[in-house]
CSV table of C-alpha atoms and ligand atoms in Angstrom, one decimal:
chain,number,residue,atom,x,y,z
A,1,MET,CA,0.0,0.0,0.0
A,2,LEU,CA,1.2,3.4,-1.0
A,3,LEU,CA,0.9,6.2,1.6
A,4,LEU,CA,-0.4,9.2,-0.3
A,5,LEU,CA,1.0,12.6,-0.7
A,6,PHE,CA,-1.4,13.9,1.9
A,7,ALA,CA,0.9,12.5,4.6
A,8,CYS,CA,3.5,15.1,4.0
A,9,ASN,CA,3.6,18.5,5.7
A,10,ASP,CA,3.4,20.8,2.7
A,11,PRO,CA,0.3,19.8,0.7
A,12,ASP,CA,1.6,21.6,-2.4
A,13,ARG,CA,4.8,19.5,-2.4
A,14,GLY,CA,3.9,15.9,-2.7
A,15,PRO,CA,6.5,13.1,-3.2
A,16,LYS,CA,8.1,13.2,-6.6
A,17,GLY,CA,5.9,11.7,-9.3
A,18,SER,CA,2.8,11.7,-7.1
A,19,GLU,CA,0.8,14.1,-9.1
A,20,ASP,CA,-1.1,11.3,-10.8
A,21,LEU,CA,-2.2,10.1,-7.3
A,22,ASP,CA,-4.6,13.0,-7.3
A,23,VAL,CA,-6.7,11.2,-9.9
A,24,THR,CA,-9.7,10.7,-7.6
A,25,GLY,CA,-9.9,14.5,-7.3
A,26,LEU,CA,-12.0,14.3,-4.1
A,27,VAL,CA,-13.6,17.7,-3.1
A,28,PRO,CA,-13.5,18.3,-0.2
A,29,LEU,CA,-10.3,16.5,0.4
A,30,PRO,CA,-10.6,13.9,3.2
A,31,ALA,CA,-8.4,14.1,6.2
A,32,LEU,CA,-6.5,11.0,5.3
A,33,VAL,CA,-6.4,9.0,2.0
A,34,GLU,CA,-4.3,5.9,1.6
A,35,ASP,CA,-4.2,4.8,-2.0
A,36,GLY,CA,-4.0,1.2,-3.1
A,37,GLU,CA,-3.9,-0.7,-6.3
A,38,GLY,CA,-6.7,-2.2,-8.3
A,39,SER,CA,-10.4,-1.5,-8.0
A,40,PHE,CA,-13.8,-2.8,-7.1
A,41,ASP,CA,-16.7,-2.9,-9.6
A,42,LEU,CA,-20.0,-1.8,-8.2
A,43,VAL,CA,-22.0,-3.1,-11.0
A,44,GLY,CA,-24.4,-5.8,-9.7
A,45,ALA,CA,-23.3,-5.2,-6.1
A,46,THR,CA,-25.7,-5.5,-3.2
A,47,VAL,CA,-25.8,-2.8,-0.5
A,48,SER,CA,-26.3,-4.1,3.0
A,49,ALA,CA,-26.7,-2.1,6.2
A,50,GLY,CA,-26.1,-2.9,9.8
A,51,ASP,CA,-28.4,-1.8,12.6
A,52,ALA,CA,-29.6,1.8,12.1
A,53,ALA,CA,-27.7,2.3,8.9
A,54,ASP,CA,-30.7,1.8,6.5
A,55,ALA,CA,-31.3,5.4,5.5
A,56,PRO,CA,-27.8,6.1,4.1
A,57,ALA,CA,-27.7,2.6,2.5
A,58,ASP,CA,-31.0,3.3,0.8
A,59,PHE,CA,-29.7,6.6,-0.4
A,60,LEU,CA,-26.7,4.9,-1.9
A,61,ALA,CA,-28.6,2.1,-3.5
A,62,ASP,CA,-31.3,4.5,-4.9
A,63,THR,CA,-28.8,7.0,-6.4
A,64,LEU,CA,-26.8,4.3,-8.1
A,65,GLY,CA,-29.6,1.8,-8.9
A,66,LEU,CA,-28.1,-0.9,-6.8
A,67,ARG,CA,-29.9,-3.7,-5.0
A,68,ARG,CA,-30.4,-3.7,-1.2
A,69,GLY,CA,-30.0,-7.0,0.7
A,70,SER,CA,-28.0,-8.8,3.3
A,71,GLY,CA,-24.4,-10.0,3.0
A,72,GLY,CA,-23.7,-7.5,0.2
A,73,ALA,CA,-20.2,-6.6,-0.9
A,74,VAL,CA,-21.0,-3.1,-0.1
A,75,GLU,CA,-21.7,-2.6,3.6
A,76,LEU,CA,-22.6,0.4,5.8
A,77,ARG,CA,-22.4,0.0,9.5
A,78,ILE,CA,-22.7,2.0,12.7
A,79,GLU,CA,-19.6,1.7,14.9
A,80,ALA,CA,-19.2,3.4,18.3
A,81,GLY,CA,-16.3,5.5,19.1
A,82,MET,CA,-16.0,7.9,16.2
A,83,ALA,CA,-16.6,11.7,16.2
A,84,ASP,CA,-20.1,12.7,15.2
A,85,GLU,CA,-19.6,13.3,11.5
A,86,ALA,CA,-16.5,11.1,11.0
A,87,TYR,CA,-16.5,8.0,8.8
A,88,THR,CA,-14.0,5.5,7.4
A,89,LEU,CA,-14.3,4.1,3.9
A,90,ASP,CA,-12.4,0.9,2.9
A,91,VAL,CA,-12.4,-0.2,-0.6
A,92,THR,CA,-10.7,-3.5,-1.5
A,93,GLU,CA,-10.9,-5.5,-4.7
A,94,ASP,CA,-13.7,-7.5,-3.0
A,95,SER,CA,-15.7,-5.1,-0.9
A,96,VAL,CA,-16.6,-1.6,0.1
A,97,ARG,CA,-17.1,-0.9,3.8
A,98,ILE,CA,-18.3,2.4,5.3
A,99,ALA,CA,-18.3,2.8,9.0
A,100,ALA,CA,-19.4,5.7,11.2
A,101,SER,CA,-20.9,6.4,14.7
A,102,THR,CA,-23.8,8.2,13.2
A,103,GLN,CA,-26.0,8.1,10.1
A,104,THR,CA,-24.6,11.5,9.2
A,105,GLY,CA,-21.1,10.1,9.1
A,106,LEU,CA,-22.3,7.2,6.9
A,107,PHE,CA,-24.0,9.7,4.6
A,108,TRP,CA,-20.7,11.7,4.2
A,109,GLY,CA,-18.9,8.4,3.5
A,110,VAL,CA,-21.5,7.7,0.8
A,111,GLN,CA,-20.8,11.1,-0.8
A,112,THR,CA,-17.1,10.2,-0.9
A,113,LEU,CA,-17.9,6.9,-2.5
A,114,ARG,CA,-20.0,8.6,-5.2
A,115,GLN,CA,-17.1,10.9,-5.9
A,116,LEU,CA,-14.8,7.9,-6.4
A,117,LEU,CA,-17.0,6.7,-9.3
A,118,PRO,CA,-16.7,7.9,-12.8
A,119,PRO,CA,-18.4,11.4,-12.9
A,120,ALA,CA,-21.1,10.4,-15.4
A,121,SER,CA,-22.5,7.8,-12.9
A,122,LEU,CA,-23.2,10.4,-10.3
A,123,VAL,CA,-26.8,10.9,-11.3
A,124,ASP,CA,-27.7,7.8,-13.2
A,125,ALA,CA,-25.7,4.7,-13.0
A,126,THR,CA,-28.4,2.2,-13.9
A,127,ASP,CA,-27.0,1.5,-17.4
A,128,ALA,CA,-23.4,1.6,-16.6
A,129,LYS,CA,-21.4,-1.4,-17.8
A,130,THR,CA,-18.8,-0.8,-15.2
A,131,LEU,CA,-18.6,1.3,-12.0
A,132,PRO,CA,-15.0,1.0,-10.9
A,133,VAL,CA,-14.1,2.3,-7.4
A,134,PRO,CA,-10.3,2.5,-6.8
A,135,VAL,CA,-8.9,0.5,-3.8
A,136,VAL,CA,-8.4,3.0,-1.1
A,137,ARG,CA,-8.7,3.6,2.6
A,138,ILE,CA,-10.1,6.9,3.9
A,139,GLU,CA,-10.4,8.2,7.4
A,140,ASP,CA,-12.3,11.4,7.5
A,141,SER,CA,-14.0,14.0,9.7
A,142,PRO,CA,-14.8,17.7,9.2
A,143,ARG,CA,-12.8,20.6,10.6
A,144,PHE,CA,-15.9,22.7,11.3
A,145,ALA,CA,-19.4,21.6,12.3
A,146,TRP,CA,-21.0,24.4,10.3
A,147,ARG,CA,-20.5,24.3,6.6
A,148,GLY,CA,-23.0,26.6,5.1
A,149,TYR,CA,-24.5,28.1,2.0
A,150,MET,CA,-26.8,31.1,2.2
A,151,LEU,CA,-29.3,31.7,-0.6
A,152,ASP,CA,-31.1,35.1,-0.7
A,153,VAL,CA,-34.6,34.2,-1.9
A,154,ALA,CA,-35.9,37.7,-0.9
A,155,ARG,CA,-34.4,39.9,-3.6
A,156,HIS,CA,-35.4,37.3,-6.2
A,157,PHE,CA,-37.6,34.4,-5.3
A,158,PHE,CA,-36.5,30.8,-6.1
A,159,GLU,CA,-39.0,27.9,-6.4
A,160,PRO,CA,-38.8,24.9,-4.0
A,161,ASP,CA,-37.4,22.7,-6.8
A,162,GLU,CA,-34.6,25.2,-7.5
A,163,VAL,CA,-33.7,25.2,-3.9
A,164,LYS,CA,-33.8,21.4,-3.7
A,165,ARG,CA,-31.4,21.2,-6.7
A,166,GLN,CA,-28.8,23.2,-4.8
A,167,ILE,CA,-29.5,21.0,-1.7
A,168,ASP,CA,-28.5,17.9,-3.8
A,169,ALA,CA,-25.3,19.6,-4.9
A,170,MET,CA,-24.5,20.7,-1.3
A,171,ALA,CA,-24.8,17.1,-0.1
A,172,LEU,CA,-22.2,15.9,-2.6
A,173,HIS,CA,-19.8,18.5,-1.0
A,174,LYS,CA,-20.7,17.6,2.6
A,175,LEU,CA,-22.1,21.0,3.2
A,176,ASN,CA,-24.6,20.8,6.1
A,177,VAL,CA,-26.3,24.1,6.6
A,178,LEU,CA,-28.7,25.9,4.2
A,179,HIS,CA,-29.3,29.4,5.4
A,180,LEU,CA,-32.3,30.9,3.7
A,181,HIS,CA,-32.4,34.7,3.7
A,182,LEU,CA,-36.2,34.7,3.7
A,183,THR,CA,-37.0,38.4,4.1
A,184,ASP,CA,-35.6,41.7,2.8
A,185,ASP,CA,-36.7,45.0,1.5
A,186,GLN,CA,-37.7,43.5,-1.8
A,187,GLY,CA,-39.7,40.5,-0.5
A,188,TRP,CA,-41.1,38.4,2.3
A,189,ARG,CA,-41.0,34.8,1.3
A,190,ILE,CA,-42.4,32.7,4.1
A,191,GLU,CA,-46.1,32.4,4.9
A,192,ILE,CA,-46.9,33.7,8.4
A,193,ARG,CA,-50.5,32.7,9.1
A,194,SER,CA,-51.2,35.3,11.7
A,195,TRP,CA,-49.9,38.1,9.4
A,196,PRO,CA,-51.1,37.0,5.9
A,197,LYS,CA,-50.3,40.2,4.1
A,198,LEU,CA,-46.6,39.7,4.7
A,199,THR,CA,-46.7,37.3,1.8
A,200,SER,CA,-49.8,38.3,-0.2
A,201,VAL,CA,-48.5,41.9,-0.3
A,202,GLY,CA,-44.9,41.6,0.8
A,203,GLY,CA,-44.1,38.5,-1.3
A,204,ALA,CA,-45.9,39.6,-4.4
A,205,THR,CA,-43.0,41.2,-6.2
A,206,GLU,CA,-39.2,41.1,-6.4
A,207,VAL,CA,-36.3,43.1,-7.9
A,208,GLY,CA,-37.3,44.2,-11.3
A,209,GLY,CA,-41.0,44.1,-10.6
A,210,GLY,CA,-41.6,40.4,-11.4
A,211,PRO,CA,-44.3,38.4,-9.5
A,212,GLY,CA,-42.0,37.3,-6.7
A,213,GLY,CA,-43.5,34.4,-4.7
A,214,TRP,CA,-43.3,32.8,-1.3
A,215,TYR,CA,-43.2,29.4,0.4
A,216,THR,CA,-46.4,28.2,2.0
A,217,GLN,CA,-45.6,26.6,5.4
A,218,ALA,CA,-46.2,23.2,3.8
A,219,GLU,CA,-43.7,24.0,1.0
A,220,TYR,CA,-41.2,25.3,3.5
A,221,ALA,CA,-41.6,22.2,5.7
A,222,ASP,CA,-41.1,20.1,2.6
A,223,ILE,CA,-37.8,21.8,1.8
A,224,VAL,CA,-36.7,21.4,5.5
A,225,ALA,CA,-37.5,17.6,5.3
A,226,TYR,CA,-35.8,17.2,1.9
A,227,ALA,CA,-32.7,18.9,3.3
A,228,ALA,CA,-32.8,16.8,6.6
A,229,ALA,CA,-32.9,13.6,4.5
A,230,ARG,CA,-29.5,14.8,3.2
A,231,HIS,CA,-28.2,15.7,6.6
A,232,ILE,CA,-28.6,19.4,5.9
A,233,THR,CA,-30.2,21.7,8.4
A,234,VAL,CA,-32.2,24.7,7.1
A,235,VAL,CA,-31.6,27.9,9.1
A,236,PRO,CA,-34.3,30.5,8.5
A,237,GLU,CA,-33.4,34.2,8.5
A,238,ILE,CA,-35.9,36.9,9.3
A,239,ASP,CA,-33.9,40.0,8.8
A,240,LEU,CA,-34.9,42.8,11.3
A,241,PRO,CA,-34.9,45.6,12.2
A,242,GLY,CA,-33.4,46.9,9.0
A,243,HIS,CA,-34.2,45.6,5.5
A,244,ALA,CA,-37.8,45.5,6.6
A,245,HIS,CA,-39.4,47.3,3.6
A,246,ALA,CA,-41.5,44.4,2.4
A,247,ALA,CA,-42.9,43.9,5.9
A,248,VAL,CA,-43.8,47.5,6.5
A,249,ALA,CA,-45.3,47.9,3.0
A,250,ALA,CA,-47.6,45.0,3.9
A,251,TYR,CA,-48.4,46.4,7.4
A,252,PRO,CA,-47.9,50.2,7.4
A,253,GLU,CA,-48.5,50.3,11.1
A,254,LEU,CA,-45.0,48.9,11.5
A,255,TYR,CA,-43.6,52.0,9.8
A,256,ASP,CA,-42.9,55.4,11.2
A,257,GLY,CA,-44.1,57.3,8.2
A,258,PRO,CA,-46.6,57.3,5.3
A,259,ALA,CA,-47.4,53.8,3.9
A,260,PRO,CA,-44.7,52.9,1.5
A,261,ASP,CA,-45.1,51.2,-1.9
A,262,PRO,CA,-43.3,47.9,-2.4
A,263,TYR,CA,-39.7,48.3,-3.4
A,264,THR,CA,-38.5,46.6,-6.5
A,265,GLY,CA,-35.1,48.2,-7.1
A,266,ALA,CA,-31.8,46.3,-6.9
A,267,GLY,CA,-30.0,48.9,-4.7
A,268,VAL,CA,-29.6,48.2,-1.0
A,269,ILE,CA,-32.0,50.5,1.0
A,270,SER,CA,-32.6,48.8,4.4
A,271,THR,CA,-36.0,50.4,5.4
A,272,PRO,CA,-36.2,50.3,9.2
A,273,LEU,CA,-39.0,48.7,11.2
A,274,TRP,CA,-40.6,51.2,13.6
A,275,LEU,CA,-39.4,49.9,16.9
A,276,ASP,CA,-41.8,52.0,18.9
A,277,SER,CA,-44.9,50.9,17.0
A,278,PRO,CA,-47.5,49.4,19.4
A,279,SER,CA,-47.8,46.5,16.8
A,280,THR,CA,-44.1,45.7,16.7
A,281,PRO,CA,-43.7,43.4,19.7
A,282,GLU,CA,-46.7,41.2,18.6
A,283,PHE,CA,-45.4,41.2,15.0
A,284,VAL,CA,-42.0,39.9,16.0
A,285,THR,CA,-43.2,37.4,18.5
A,286,ASP,CA,-45.9,36.0,16.1
A,287,VAL,CA,-43.4,35.6,13.3
A,288,TRP,CA,-40.8,33.8,15.4
A,289,SER,CA,-43.4,31.6,17.0
A,290,GLU,CA,-44.4,30.4,13.6
A,291,VAL,CA,-41.0,30.2,12.0
A,292,ALA,CA,-39.4,28.5,15.1
A,293,ALA,CA,-42.2,25.8,14.8
A,294,LEU,CA,-41.0,25.1,11.3
A,295,THR,CA,-37.3,24.8,12.4
A,296,PRO,CA,-36.0,21.5,13.7
A,297,GLY,CA,-32.5,22.8,14.3
A,298,GLU,CA,-31.1,24.8,17.2
A,299,TRP,CA,-30.1,27.9,15.3
A,300,VAL,CA,-32.2,30.7,13.7
A,301,HIS,CA,-30.9,33.9,12.1
A,302,ILE,CA,-32.3,37.2,13.3
A,303,GLY,CA,-30.5,39.5,10.8
A,304,GLY,CA,-29.5,42.7,12.4
A,305,ASP,CA,-27.4,44.1,9.5
A,306,GLU,CA,-27.3,47.6,8.1
A,307,ALA,CA,-29.8,49.1,10.4
A,308,VAL,CA,-28.4,52.5,9.4
A,309,ASP,CA,-31.5,54.6,10.2
A,310,ILE,CA,-31.9,53.4,13.8
A,311,ASP,CA,-30.0,54.9,16.7
A,312,LEU,CA,-27.4,52.6,18.2
A,313,PRO,CA,-28.9,52.2,21.8
A,314,GLU,CA,-32.3,51.5,20.4
A,315,TYR,CA,-30.9,49.0,17.9
A,316,ALA,CA,-28.9,47.3,20.6
A,317,ALA,CA,-31.9,47.0,22.9
A,318,PHE,CA,-34.1,45.7,20.1
A,319,VAL,CA,-31.6,43.0,19.0
A,320,GLN,CA,-31.3,41.9,22.7
A,321,TRP,CA,-35.0,41.6,22.9
A,322,MET,CA,-35.2,39.6,19.6
A,323,GLN,CA,-32.7,37.2,21.1
A,324,ALA,CA,-35.0,36.7,24.1
A,325,VAL,CA,-37.9,36.2,21.7
A,326,VAL,CA,-36.2,33.3,19.8
A,327,ARG,CA,-34.8,31.9,23.0
A,328,ASN,CA,-38.3,31.8,24.3
A,329,GLU,CA,-39.1,29.6,21.3
A,330,GLY,CA,-36.2,27.3,22.3
A,331,LYS,CA,-33.8,28.6,19.6
A,332,THR,CA,-30.3,30.1,19.6
A,333,ALA,CA,-29.8,33.4,17.7
A,334,ILE,CA,-27.3,34.2,15.0
A,335,GLY,CA,-27.0,37.8,13.7
A,336,TRP,CA,-24.8,39.5,11.1
A,337,ASP,CA,-21.7,40.8,12.8
A,338,GLU,CA,-23.3,44.2,13.7
A,339,VAL,CA,-25.1,42.4,16.5
A,340,ALA,CA,-21.8,42.7,18.4
A,341,ASP,CA,-23.1,46.3,19.2
A,342,ALA,CA,-25.7,44.7,21.4
A,343,THR,CA,-25.0,42.8,24.6
A,344,LEU,CA,-26.2,39.3,23.7
A,345,ASP,CA,-26.2,36.4,26.1
A,346,ALA,CA,-24.2,33.4,25.2
A,347,PRO,CA,-24.8,31.2,23.4
A,348,TYR,CA,-25.2,33.1,20.2
A,349,ALA,CA,-23.3,33.5,17.0
A,350,ALA,CA,-22.2,36.5,14.9
A,351,GLN,CA,-21.8,36.0,11.2
A,352,HIS,CA,-18.6,37.8,10.2
A,353,TRP,CA,-19.2,39.4,6.8
A,354,PHE,CA,-17.7,42.8,7.1
A,355,SER,CA,-16.0,43.7,10.4
A,356,GLU,CA,-13.2,41.8,12.1
A,357,TYR,CA,-13.6,44.2,15.0
A,358,ASN,CA,-17.2,42.9,15.4
A,359,ALA,CA,-16.2,39.3,15.1
A,360,ARG,CA,-13.6,39.7,17.9
A,361,LYS,CA,-16.0,41.7,20.0
A,362,ALA,CA,-18.6,38.9,19.7
A,363,VAL,CA,-16.1,36.4,20.9
A,364,SER,CA,-15.1,38.6,23.8
A,365,LEU,CA,-18.8,38.7,24.8
A,366,GLY,CA,-19.0,34.9,24.7
A,367,GLY,CA,-20.4,34.5,21.2
A,368,ARG,CA,-19.1,32.3,18.4
A,369,VAL,CA,-18.4,33.2,14.8
A,370,ILE,CA,-19.5,32.0,11.4
A,371,ALA,CA,-16.8,33.1,8.9
A,372,SER,CA,-18.3,34.7,5.9
A,373,PRO,CA,-15.9,37.5,5.0
A,374,ALA,CA,-17.2,39.1,1.9
A,375,GLU,CA,-13.9,39.1,0.1
A,376,HIS,CA,-13.7,35.3,0.2
A,377,THR,CA,-17.2,34.0,0.6
A,378,TYR,CA,-19.6,36.4,-1.2
A,379,LEU,CA,-20.8,34.6,-4.2
A,380,ASP,CA,-22.5,37.6,-5.6
A,381,MET,CA,-19.1,39.2,-6.3
A,382,VAL,CA,-17.7,39.1,-9.8
A,383,HIS,CA,-15.4,36.1,-10.5
A,384,ASP,CA,-12.8,38.2,-12.4
A,385,THR,CA,-11.9,41.8,-13.0
A,386,ASP,CA,-13.3,41.6,-16.6
A,387,ALA,CA,-16.5,39.7,-15.6
A,388,GLU,CA,-19.7,41.2,-16.9
A,389,PHE,CA,-21.8,39.9,-14.1
A,390,GLY,CA,-21.8,40.4,-10.4
A,391,GLN,CA,-21.1,42.9,-7.6
A,392,THR,CA,-17.7,44.5,-7.1
A,393,TRP,CA,-17.6,46.1,-3.7
A,394,ALA,CA,-15.7,43.2,-2.1
A,395,GLY,CA,-14.6,41.5,-5.3
A,396,PRO,CA,-13.4,40.1,-7.5
A,397,VAL,CA,-13.7,36.8,-5.7
A,398,ASN,CA,-12.0,34.3,-8.0
A,399,VAL,CA,-11.9,30.6,-7.1
A,400,GLN,CA,-8.5,31.1,-5.5
A,401,ALA,CA,-9.8,33.9,-3.3
A,402,ALA,CA,-12.6,31.6,-2.3
A,403,TYR,CA,-10.1,28.8,-1.4
A,404,ASP,CA,-6.8,30.3,-0.3
A,405,TRP,CA,-7.6,31.8,3.1
A,406,GLU,CA,-7.8,30.9,6.7
A,407,PRO,CA,-11.2,31.5,8.4
A,408,VAL,CA,-9.9,31.8,12.0
A,409,LEU,CA,-8.8,35.4,12.6
A,410,ASP,CA,-5.4,35.9,14.3
A,411,GLY,CA,-5.8,35.8,18.0
A,412,LEU,CA,-9.0,33.8,17.9
A,413,ASP,CA,-9.2,30.1,18.4
A,414,GLU,CA,-10.7,27.5,16.1
A,415,SER,CA,-13.1,26.7,18.9
A,416,ASP,CA,-14.5,30.2,18.7
A,417,TYR,CA,-15.9,29.3,15.3
A,418,LEU,CA,-19.0,27.4,14.3
A,419,GLY,CA,-17.7,27.3,10.8
A,420,VAL,CA,-17.7,28.8,7.3
A,421,GLU,CA,-20.5,29.9,5.1
A,422,GLY,CA,-20.7,31.1,1.4
A,423,ALA,CA,-23.4,33.7,0.7
A,424,LEU,CA,-25.3,34.3,-2.5
A,425,TRP,CA,-27.1,37.6,-2.5
A,426,THR,CA,-29.5,37.9,-5.4
A,427,GLU,CA,-30.1,41.6,-6.2
A,428,TYR,CA,-28.6,40.8,-9.6
A,429,VAL,CA,-29.2,37.1,-9.7
A,430,GLY,CA,-32.6,36.2,-11.0
A,431,THR,CA,-32.4,32.9,-12.8
A,432,GLU,CA,-31.4,29.4,-11.8
A,433,ALA,CA,-28.6,29.5,-14.4
A,434,GLN,CA,-27.3,32.6,-12.8
A,435,VAL,CA,-27.5,31.0,-9.3
A,436,ASP,CA,-25.4,28.1,-10.7
A,437,LEU,CA,-22.8,30.3,-12.3
A,438,MET,CA,-22.3,32.4,-9.2
A,439,THR,CA,-22.4,29.5,-6.7
A,440,TRP,CA,-20.2,27.0,-8.5
A,441,PRO,CA,-17.3,26.2,-8.4
A,442,ARG,CA,-16.7,28.7,-5.6
A,443,LEU,CA,-18.9,26.9,-3.1
A,444,ALA,CA,-16.9,23.7,-3.8
A,445,ALA,CA,-13.8,25.7,-2.8
A,446,LEU,CA,-15.5,26.9,0.4
A,447,ALA,CA,-16.7,23.4,1.2
A,448,GLU,CA,-13.1,22.3,1.3
A,449,VAL,CA,-12.1,25.4,3.5
A,450,ALA,CA,-14.8,24.2,5.9
A,451,TRP,CA,-14.2,20.5,5.9
A,452,THR,CA,-10.5,19.8,5.3
A,453,PRO,CA,-7.8,20.1,8.0
A,454,ALA,CA,-6.0,23.4,7.4
A,455,GLU,CA,-2.6,21.6,7.1
A,456,LYS,CA,-3.9,19.4,4.3
A,457,ARG,CA,-5.0,22.2,2.1
A,458,GLY,CA,-3.0,23.7,-0.8
A,459,TRP,CA,-4.2,25.8,-3.7
A,460,ARG,CA,-2.1,24.1,-6.4
A,461,ARG,CA,-3.3,20.6,-5.7
A,462,PHE,CA,-6.8,21.8,-5.1
A,463,SER,CA,-6.9,23.5,-8.4
A,464,ASN,CA,-6.0,20.2,-10.1
A,465,ARG,CA,-8.7,18.3,-8.2
A,466,LEU,CA,-11.2,21.1,-8.9
A,467,GLY,CA,-10.5,20.9,-12.6
A,468,PHE,CA,-11.4,17.2,-12.4
A,469,HIS,CA,-14.4,18.0,-10.3
A,470,GLY,CA,-15.8,20.1,-13.1
A,471,ALA,CA,-17.0,16.9,-14.8
A,472,ARG,CA,-19.0,16.0,-11.6
A,473,LEU,CA,-20.6,19.4,-11.5
A,474,GLU,CA,-21.5,18.9,-15.2
A,475,ALA,CA,-22.9,15.4,-14.5
A,476,LEU,CA,-25.2,17.0,-11.8
A,477,GLY,CA,-26.4,19.4,-14.4
A,478,LEU,CA,-25.0,22.4,-12.5
A,479,GLY,CA,-23.8,25.2,-14.6
A,480,TYR,CA,-20.5,26.5,-13.2
A,481,TYR,CA,-18.1,29.2,-14.0
A,482,ALA,CA,-15.1,27.6,-15.7
A,483,SER,CA,-12.5,29.9,-14.3
A,484,PRO,CA,-9.9,30.5,-17.0
A,485,GLU,CA,-7.0,30.0,-14.6
A,486,LEU,CA,-7.9,26.3,-14.2
A,487,GLU,CA,-7.9,23.4,-16.6
A,488,TRP,CA,-11.4,21.8,-16.6
A,489,ASP,CA,-12.3,18.2,-17.3
A,490,THR,CA,-15.6,17.6,-19.1
A,491,LEU,CA,-17.8,14.6,-19.6
A,492,GLU,CA,-17.0,13.1,-22.9
B,1,TNX,C1,-24.5,43.6,2.1
B,1,TNX,S1,-24.1,41.2,3.8
B,1,TNX,C2,-25.7,43.1,2.6
B,1,TNX,C3,-26.7,42.6,1.7
B,1,TNX,C4,-26.4,42.8,0.3
B,1,TNX,C5,-24.9,42.5,0.0
B,1,TNX,C6,-24.6,42.6,-1.4
B,1,TNX,C7,-25.2,41.8,4.6
B,1,TNX,C8,-25.4,41.4,5.9
B,1,TNX,N1,-25.9,42.8,4.0
B,1,TNX,O1,-27.9,43.3,2.0
B,1,TNX,O2,-27.2,42.0,-0.5
B,1,TNX,O3,-24.1,43.3,0.8
B,1,TNX,O4,-23.3,42.2,-1.6
């Protein structure tokens, strides 16, 4: 057995002649890969599952069109003693074994196995004549527990099927948090039964004046369940007290001024909620009681960004109160990094998008950080200087900028971080094709930042693997930006 290049200290300087060992091109790179010789052919194999391993085994069998049964050459089993999301994958010429302490670990092992197959088989393997998996041993577990993707469905609305397609792609990259930015000035996208005009008025348009849209609670619950079946947690964001235009256009009693028309421009405006309105406490508590009931996970996002028209003490008091509201619903609050201006009670998290000062302050107050610095993680930024499409204020964010950075700020500790999240704001992103093009391949780069141990990462090798990975994105039917600085493999 050959010990792979990943064993050496500098991931960009593998043993001589080892370049070809990167052929599997796994993204994100597992913590440990030991390469072998030969392969196992999955065609005709039976997938069996030990106790409590049925769901990931079904997922594997369904995706590849394999049989389920006992005593199969492919076996998934739960084994005590590993970290929550960790797994091992052993491929010999006779068998494939995945072991983990949890179904989640097994599910990530299944994703690695899928990536070891020829890219074309990712989506439909039923007619494949051969499905070779290279002999290999992998021991893997994530660096960060939070590996997120934020989709802004407020500026432009995206249908449940469009969201599910990205969920499928996230799963292949072992991303486990889908943060839905559900409200903003241009739209309110989640049904609130006690305040129906939030959607019937606030959700009826979007940037550019199109018809917008919203998720009924049943549709939203279906997205949450679809994600959960892929070990992805949906984190809802209700962005207050700024960015509230759609809400106050629906209910003018929430606005300190004459009733505004809906806003359909692309520019950021951040209309403030009227904090002293007699209706505001009921509005916020009703919204969170309904949204929390749709949220199986611990975390919810209370927004808190760019409340530029609200005095700081009032802002701080309101954000503190919102934290108490969600806590009363059994949830833990996340806010954009400006919430460090408020005195929040631990536990809470600040999403660092703009201010390192705020991120550090949040930690000093007992909070944790989600790393989303715009210059590395904002997927609405242009890819390149000459790109025709995208925002520029924190860009360009090329694929190297998305990959080649360390999320933990100097002086902070890895344990101060929940993890890493890429964010797609959609003021200028209105179609599924544009979502694809802005998200991929940069989100694949961020997935590796979030998953792979820092000392195993290296841009040059990653760029080779990512070039190979292009064929997988293509097989999934995901349009991606084929950055000119890389060489891309395609399906033949
Ligand atoms: C800043 S990031 C915003 C968003 C915009 C984005 C555009 C953040 C918390 N606020 O409202 O969509 O920039 O890049």
